[in-house]
Short mmCIF file of C-alpha atoms in Angstrom, two decimals:
data_model
loop_
_atom_site.label_atom_id
_atom_site.label_comp_id
_atom_site.label_asym_id
_atom_site.label_seq_id
_atom_site.Cartn_x
_atom_site.Cartn_y
_atom_site.Cartn_z
CA MET A 1 99.20 102.49 107.56
CA ILE A 2 100.65 99.55 109.53
CA PHE A 3 98.73 96.29 109.26
CA SER A 4 99.17 92.93 110.96
CA LEU A 5 97.22 89.79 110.16
CA ALA A 6 96.29 86.84 112.37
CA ILE A 7 95.40 83.62 110.54
CA TYR A 8 93.63 80.73 112.26
CA GLY A 9 92.56 78.52 109.34
CA ALA A 10 94.46 75.59 107.85
CA PRO A 11 95.41 75.99 104.18
CA PHE A 12 93.50 73.83 101.70
CA SER A 13 90.83 73.21 104.40
CA SER A 14 89.51 76.68 105.10
CA GLN A 15 89.50 79.69 102.78
CA SER A 16 90.90 81.96 105.47
CA SER A 17 94.55 81.74 104.46
CA ASP A 18 93.65 82.32 100.79
CA THR A 19 91.69 85.43 101.72
CA ALA A 20 94.47 86.63 104.01
CA TYR A 21 97.05 86.10 101.26
CA GLN A 22 95.02 88.10 98.70
CA PHE A 23 94.43 90.77 101.32
CA ALA A 24 98.16 90.92 102.10
CA CYS A 25 99.01 91.32 98.39
CA ALA A 26 96.42 94.09 98.02
CA LEU A 27 97.60 96.06 101.03
CA LEU A 28 101.24 95.84 99.95
CA GLU A 29 100.28 96.99 96.45
CA GLN A 30 98.64 100.05 97.99
CA GLY A 31 101.87 100.94 99.76
CA HIS A 32 100.78 100.02 103.29
CA SER A 33 103.19 98.17 105.52
CA LEU A 34 102.65 94.67 106.85
CA HIS A 35 104.28 94.44 110.27
CA ARG A 36 103.62 90.75 110.85
CA VAL A 37 101.52 87.77 109.79
CA PHE A 38 100.86 85.61 112.83
CA PHE A 39 99.74 82.01 112.32
CA TYR A 40 97.85 80.47 115.24
CA HIS A 41 95.42 77.59 115.84
CA ASP A 42 95.19 75.54 112.60
CA GLY A 43 96.77 78.45 110.73
CA VAL A 44 100.17 77.05 111.73
CA TYR A 45 99.90 74.53 108.87
CA ASN A 46 100.42 77.42 106.44
CA GLY A 47 104.12 77.04 107.17
CA SER A 48 104.54 73.43 106.08
CA THR A 49 107.16 73.07 103.37
CA LEU A 50 105.91 69.52 102.86
CA ALA A 51 102.53 70.67 101.51
CA THR A 52 102.37 69.09 98.05
CA PRO A 53 99.26 70.17 96.17
CA PRO A 54 98.83 69.08 92.52
CA GLN A 55 100.99 71.20 90.23
CA ASP A 56 98.06 73.02 88.65
CA GLU A 57 96.83 74.22 92.07
CA ARG A 58 98.03 77.07 94.22
CA ASN A 59 100.68 76.20 96.79
CA ILE A 60 99.77 78.37 99.77
CA PRO A 61 102.91 77.88 101.92
CA ALA A 62 105.11 78.56 98.87
CA SER A 63 103.06 81.68 98.01
CA TRP A 64 103.55 83.08 101.52
CA SER A 65 107.24 82.29 101.32
CA GLN A 66 107.63 84.14 98.00
CA LEU A 67 105.66 87.13 99.26
CA ALA A 68 107.83 87.23 102.37
CA GLU A 69 110.98 87.22 100.28
CA GLN A 70 109.74 90.00 97.99
CA HIS A 71 108.62 92.28 100.80
CA GLY A 72 110.73 91.21 103.77
CA LEU A 73 107.70 90.03 105.70
CA ASP A 74 107.74 88.63 109.22
CA LEU A 75 105.78 85.36 109.03
CA VAL A 76 105.49 83.98 112.56
CA ILE A 77 104.09 80.62 113.57
CA CYS A 78 103.11 80.33 117.22
CA VAL A 79 105.66 77.89 118.59
CA ALA A 80 103.31 76.25 121.12
CA ALA A 81 100.47 75.79 118.62
CA GLY A 82 102.98 74.74 115.95
CA LEU A 83 104.85 72.12 117.99
CA ARG A 84 101.55 70.50 119.04
CA ARG A 85 100.59 70.17 115.39
CA GLY A 86 103.96 68.98 114.14
CA MET A 87 105.40 72.23 112.77
CA LEU A 88 109.11 72.15 113.56
CA ASP A 89 112.19 74.07 112.47
CA ALA A 90 115.66 72.52 112.62
CA THR A 91 116.31 73.76 116.16
CA GLU A 92 113.09 72.34 117.60
CA SER A 93 113.58 69.13 115.66
CA ASP A 94 116.99 68.68 117.31
CA ARG A 95 115.70 69.66 120.73
CA TRP A 96 112.87 67.12 120.63
CA GLU A 97 114.94 64.51 118.80
CA LYS A 98 112.56 64.29 115.87
CA PRO A 99 113.57 62.69 112.56
CA SER A 100 112.85 65.80 110.46
CA HIS A 101 111.67 69.38 110.30
CA ASN A 102 109.22 71.04 107.95
CA LEU A 103 109.22 74.82 108.24
CA GLU A 104 108.94 76.60 104.89
CA GLN A 105 111.56 79.25 104.14
CA GLY A 106 110.56 82.69 105.35
CA PHE A 107 108.58 81.43 108.36
CA THR A 108 109.82 81.49 111.95
CA LEU A 109 108.57 79.86 115.11
CA SER A 110 108.09 82.29 117.96
CA GLY A 111 105.97 82.94 121.02
CA LEU A 112 102.46 84.26 121.43
CA GLY A 113 104.03 87.54 122.52
CA GLN A 114 104.47 88.25 118.81
CA LEU A 115 100.68 88.30 118.38
CA ILE A 116 100.27 90.73 121.26
CA GLU A 117 103.17 92.95 120.15
CA ALA A 118 101.68 93.09 116.65
CA THR A 119 98.30 94.01 118.16
CA MET A 120 99.96 96.82 120.13
CA VAL A 121 102.03 98.40 117.37
CA SER A 122 99.78 97.97 114.33
CA ASP A 123 97.11 100.45 113.23
CA ARG A 124 94.97 97.52 112.11
CA MET A 125 95.03 93.93 113.32
CA ILE A 126 92.87 91.81 111.05
CA THR A 127 91.84 88.31 112.12
CA PHE A 128 91.16 85.72 109.43
CA GLY A 129 89.25 83.07 111.36
CA ASN A 130 88.92 79.44 110.43
CA MET B 1 83.91 103.12 114.04
CA ILE B 2 84.18 99.38 113.42
CA LEU B 3 84.26 97.39 110.21
CA HIS B 4 82.87 93.91 110.90
CA THR B 5 83.83 90.97 108.70
CA VAL B 6 81.45 87.99 108.42
CA ASN B 7 82.75 84.81 106.76
CA ARG B 8 79.96 82.31 107.47
CA SER B 9 76.73 81.56 105.63
CA PRO B 10 73.71 82.93 107.53
CA PHE B 11 71.87 79.65 106.92
CA GLY B 12 74.07 77.67 109.31
CA SER B 13 75.68 80.17 111.65
CA ASP B 14 74.81 82.99 114.07
CA CYS B 15 77.68 85.19 112.84
CA LEU B 16 75.57 87.67 110.86
CA GLN B 17 72.84 87.91 113.50
CA SER B 18 75.31 88.41 116.37
CA CYS B 19 77.25 90.95 114.38
CA LEU B 20 74.10 92.93 113.52
CA ASP B 21 72.83 92.73 117.13
CA ILE B 22 76.02 94.34 118.33
CA ALA B 23 77.09 96.68 115.54
CA THR B 24 76.50 100.34 116.41
CA ILE B 25 74.85 102.63 113.90
CA ASP B 26 77.09 103.64 110.97
CA SER B 27 79.54 100.81 111.51
CA GLY B 28 80.30 98.78 108.40
CA VAL B 29 79.90 95.11 107.56
CA ILE B 30 81.85 93.27 104.87
CA LEU B 31 80.72 89.81 103.79
CA ILE B 32 83.57 87.50 102.75
CA GLU B 33 84.04 83.80 101.95
CA ASP B 34 80.78 81.94 102.80
CA GLY B 35 79.56 85.17 104.35
CA VAL B 36 78.72 86.35 100.83
CA TYR B 37 75.56 84.20 100.99
CA CYS B 38 74.24 86.84 103.43
CA ALA B 39 74.09 89.18 100.44
CA LEU B 40 71.62 87.07 98.40
CA ALA B 41 68.40 88.77 97.36
CA ASN B 42 65.03 87.03 97.83
CA THR B 43 65.87 84.84 100.81
CA GLU B 44 64.34 84.63 104.27
CA LEU B 45 66.95 87.22 105.27
CA THR B 46 65.60 89.94 103.01
CA GLU B 47 63.93 91.86 105.84
CA LEU B 48 66.92 91.52 108.18
CA ILE B 49 69.24 92.83 105.48
CA SER B 50 67.02 95.71 104.42
CA THR B 51 66.69 96.81 108.07
CA ALA B 52 70.46 96.45 108.51
CA LEU B 53 71.02 98.63 105.44
CA THR B 54 69.22 101.52 107.15
CA ARG B 55 71.86 101.41 109.94
CA HIS B 56 75.00 100.12 108.24
CA LYS B 57 76.88 100.23 105.02
CA ILE B 58 77.15 96.60 103.84
CA TYR B 59 79.86 95.45 101.45
CA VAL B 60 80.50 92.09 99.82
CA LEU B 61 83.73 90.68 98.41
CA SER B 62 83.16 90.26 94.68
CA PRO B 63 85.68 87.44 93.95
CA ASP B 64 83.87 85.33 96.57
CA LEU B 65 80.46 86.12 95.00
CA GLN B 66 81.74 85.20 91.58
CA ALA B 67 83.30 81.95 92.82
CA ARG B 68 79.93 80.89 94.23
CA GLY B 69 77.86 81.79 91.17
CA ILE B 70 75.82 84.50 92.88
CA ALA B 71 77.37 87.71 91.55
CA ASP B 72 74.10 88.63 89.81
CA ALA B 73 71.86 87.82 92.78
CA VAL B 74 72.96 90.43 95.32
CA ALA B 75 70.36 92.36 97.31
CA GLU B 76 69.99 96.01 96.38
CA GLY B 77 72.01 98.41 98.50
CA ILE B 78 74.93 96.06 99.12
CA GLU B 79 78.15 97.24 97.50
CA ALA B 80 80.56 94.79 95.89
CA VAL B 81 84.29 95.44 96.41
CA ASP B 82 87.49 93.64 95.40
CA TYR B 83 90.47 92.91 97.71
CA ALA B 84 91.84 96.42 97.14
CA GLY B 85 88.45 97.81 98.20
CA PHE B 86 88.49 95.56 101.28
CA VAL B 87 91.88 97.00 102.27
CA GLU B 88 90.62 100.55 101.70
CA LEU B 89 87.59 99.89 103.92
CA CYS B 90 89.91 98.66 106.68
CA THR B 91 91.71 102.00 106.55
CA GLN B 92 88.46 104.03 106.51
CA PHE B 93 87.10 102.40 109.67
CA ASP B 94 89.00 102.61 113.00
CA LYS B 95 89.27 98.88 113.59
CA VAL B 96 88.16 95.53 112.28
CA VAL B 97 86.22 92.87 114.18
CA SER B 98 85.99 89.38 112.67
CA TRP B 99 82.97 87.10 112.95
CA TYR B 100 83.78 83.55 111.90
CA MET C 1 110.24 93.68 131.82
CA THR C 2 111.34 95.22 128.55
CA GLU C 3 113.06 98.60 128.56
CA GLN C 4 110.57 100.48 126.47
CA GLN C 5 107.09 100.66 127.89
CA PRO C 6 104.62 101.98 125.32
CA ASP C 7 101.22 103.05 126.57
CA PRO C 8 98.99 100.08 127.28
CA LYS C 9 96.40 99.37 124.62
CA LYS C 10 92.78 98.50 125.23
CA ILE C 11 92.39 95.01 123.83
CA LEU C 12 89.09 93.15 123.90
CA PHE C 13 88.98 89.37 123.47
CA LEU C 14 85.69 88.22 121.95
CA ASN C 15 85.09 84.54 122.82
CA ARG C 16 82.34 82.77 120.92
CA ARG C 17 83.25 79.06 121.00
CA ALA C 18 82.45 76.30 123.48
CA PRO C 19 85.42 74.68 125.24
CA TYR C 20 86.99 71.29 124.33
CA GLY C 21 85.21 70.80 120.98
CA SER C 22 87.65 73.36 119.58
CA SER C 23 91.04 74.44 120.88
CA LEU C 24 90.30 78.09 120.11
CA PRO C 25 89.04 78.88 123.64
CA ARG C 26 92.21 77.51 125.25
CA GLU C 27 94.37 79.29 122.71
CA ALA C 28 92.43 82.51 123.33
CA LEU C 29 93.09 82.21 127.06
CA ASP C 30 96.82 81.76 126.40
CA ALA C 31 96.71 84.97 124.36
CA VAL C 32 94.88 86.76 127.20
CA LEU C 33 97.60 85.75 129.67
CA MET C 34 100.27 86.94 127.25
CA ALA C 35 98.50 90.27 126.76
CA SER C 36 98.35 90.70 130.53
CA ALA C 37 102.09 89.96 130.77
CA PHE C 38 102.54 92.83 128.29
CA GLY C 39 100.57 95.05 130.66
CA GLN C 40 97.67 95.69 128.31
CA GLU C 41 94.21 96.85 129.39
CA ILE C 42 92.19 93.71 128.81
CA THR C 43 88.47 93.08 128.50
CA LEU C 44 86.97 89.62 128.04
CA VAL C 45 83.57 89.12 126.46
CA PHE C 46 81.82 85.76 126.25
CA LEU C 47 79.12 85.51 123.62
CA GLU C 48 77.03 82.68 122.09
CA ASP C 49 78.56 79.29 123.01
CA GLY C 50 81.54 81.14 124.49
CA VAL C 51 79.58 81.50 127.75
CA PHE C 52 80.00 77.73 128.28
CA GLN C 53 83.73 78.33 128.80
CA LEU C 54 82.93 79.80 132.22
CA LYS C 55 80.67 76.94 133.41
CA LYS C 56 81.59 75.56 136.82
CA GLN C 57 82.42 71.87 137.35
CA GLN C 58 84.31 71.25 134.12
CA ASP C 59 86.22 67.99 134.28
CA PRO C 60 87.80 66.86 130.99
CA SER C 61 89.91 64.17 132.70
CA ASN C 62 88.04 61.39 130.91
CA ILE C 63 88.62 62.95 127.51
CA GLU C 64 92.33 63.31 128.34
CA MET C 65 92.42 67.06 128.09
CA LYS C 66 93.65 69.66 130.52
CA ASN C 67 91.11 71.55 132.58
CA PHE C 68 92.03 75.00 131.33
CA SER C 69 88.94 76.49 132.98
CA LYS C 70 90.94 76.58 136.25
CA THR C 71 93.00 79.36 134.71
CA PHE C 72 89.95 81.65 134.64
CA GLY C 73 90.13 81.71 138.44
CA ALA C 74 93.64 83.14 138.25
CA LEU C 75 92.77 85.95 135.85
CA ALA C 76 92.14 88.43 138.65
CA LEU C 77 95.70 87.82 139.88
CA TYR C 78 96.88 88.78 136.41
CA GLY C 79 94.91 92.00 136.66
CA VAL C 80 92.18 90.85 134.28
CA GLU C 81 88.97 91.87 136.00
CA SER C 82 86.83 93.17 133.19
CA VAL C 83 84.78 90.10 132.25
CA TYR C 84 81.40 90.25 130.52
CA VAL C 85 78.84 87.63 129.48
CA GLU C 86 76.15 88.57 126.99
CA GLN C 87 72.66 88.36 128.45
CA ARG C 88 70.79 86.66 125.63
CA SER C 89 73.55 84.08 125.12
CA MET C 90 73.20 83.15 128.82
CA GLU C 91 69.38 83.05 128.73
CA LYS C 92 69.19 80.97 125.57
CA ARG C 93 71.49 78.39 127.15
CA GLY C 94 69.76 78.33 130.54
CA LEU C 95 72.83 79.68 132.32
CA THR C 96 72.83 81.95 135.33
CA LEU C 97 75.69 83.91 136.90
CA ASP C 98 75.90 81.58 139.92
CA GLN C 99 76.79 78.72 137.56
CA LEU C 100 79.91 80.54 136.40
CA LEU C 101 83.45 80.04 137.70
CA ILE C 102 84.24 83.71 138.13
CA PRO C 103 82.36 86.93 138.74
CA ALA C 104 81.21 88.29 135.39
CA LYS C 105 79.08 91.25 134.46
CA ILE C 106 75.97 90.76 132.36
CA ILE C 107 75.94 92.93 129.27
CA GLN C 108 73.20 93.49 126.67
CA SER C 109 74.13 93.13 123.01
CA SER C 110 73.14 96.78 122.51
CA GLU C 111 75.75 97.86 125.11
CA LEU C 112 78.36 95.53 123.68
CA GLY C 113 78.65 97.63 120.52
CA ALA C 114 79.72 100.66 122.55
CA LEU C 115 82.20 98.53 124.54
CA LEU C 116 83.76 97.29 121.30
CA GLU C 117 83.99 100.83 119.93
CA GLU C 118 85.99 101.94 123.03
CA GLN C 119 88.79 99.46 122.31
CA ASP C 120 92.04 99.93 120.43
CA GLN C 121 91.82 96.41 119.00
CA VAL C 122 89.42 93.47 119.19
CA LEU C 123 90.70 89.90 118.89
CA SER C 124 88.01 87.33 118.00
CA PHE C 125 88.28 83.70 118.99
#
């Protein structure tokens, strides 16, 4: 079965991205496919490569990144919601003449159309609210 | 048939009540995150939950129960599942509606 | 328009938050507009504090935010005409239909379950 997930909670603030991550691992283990994980609202912070939790704690952005690499996942951060909250890749950083960028490997910035497309093509769209 | 997810405590949010007001008979409810407090036995919700159990199958996410120290205090009739069980429920129902 | 045109899906947006205090309502509306650009069959439901999103006379100029409620008036132009407000949410908050920005249908919570079941997907905000 084809799943997509929408995540609206900030990591380390709300449990929603932890739950979504465990859910993603479980569905992949069962052989389902994960079409896309779409990060919107405060969920965009899941893509910050600058997140620096203490070493004995889980690093949520790094966990997503590793999962994406293992399974070829499409981790999409809404570009409008992301830019507002300071989530920039190299291209956006150049465009807006910012001093740095902070998108974790495996994540991409893209439009809200990716949420709707995922809703259209997936058998199950699961929202993990904040 | 819908599987509803509820992630808020019933003691500070309308999520559970709204979900139960709307859920059609035989739809499922899974309690996750702070929503697991809805599953507690011997609270002011006992009647609401026992009525809901006559119409719906209610599940609760066991890692979230355990984290909160209430794994042994779940009302009778509510079934604990792990993440794999949560995924399976999502496939058994037609769609998932989130209350948060 | 894209070359391939899959059948439109029935997508219901469930709006439960008041405007301005959270950005979710504005972000939900952006998603509604995007879904309409994709030609989907859209239904909007306003429940609990979500009904406040449709209140007339919103003016956030003094809190330096955009008045996104104006966009609700344009929804019909985007082909989004299926708009419901839940009866008890309205009553509890002392709201009546004439205080809303756009024509909306009153729906009972008992009917809402059936409406949700008819959809292909439900997006909650």
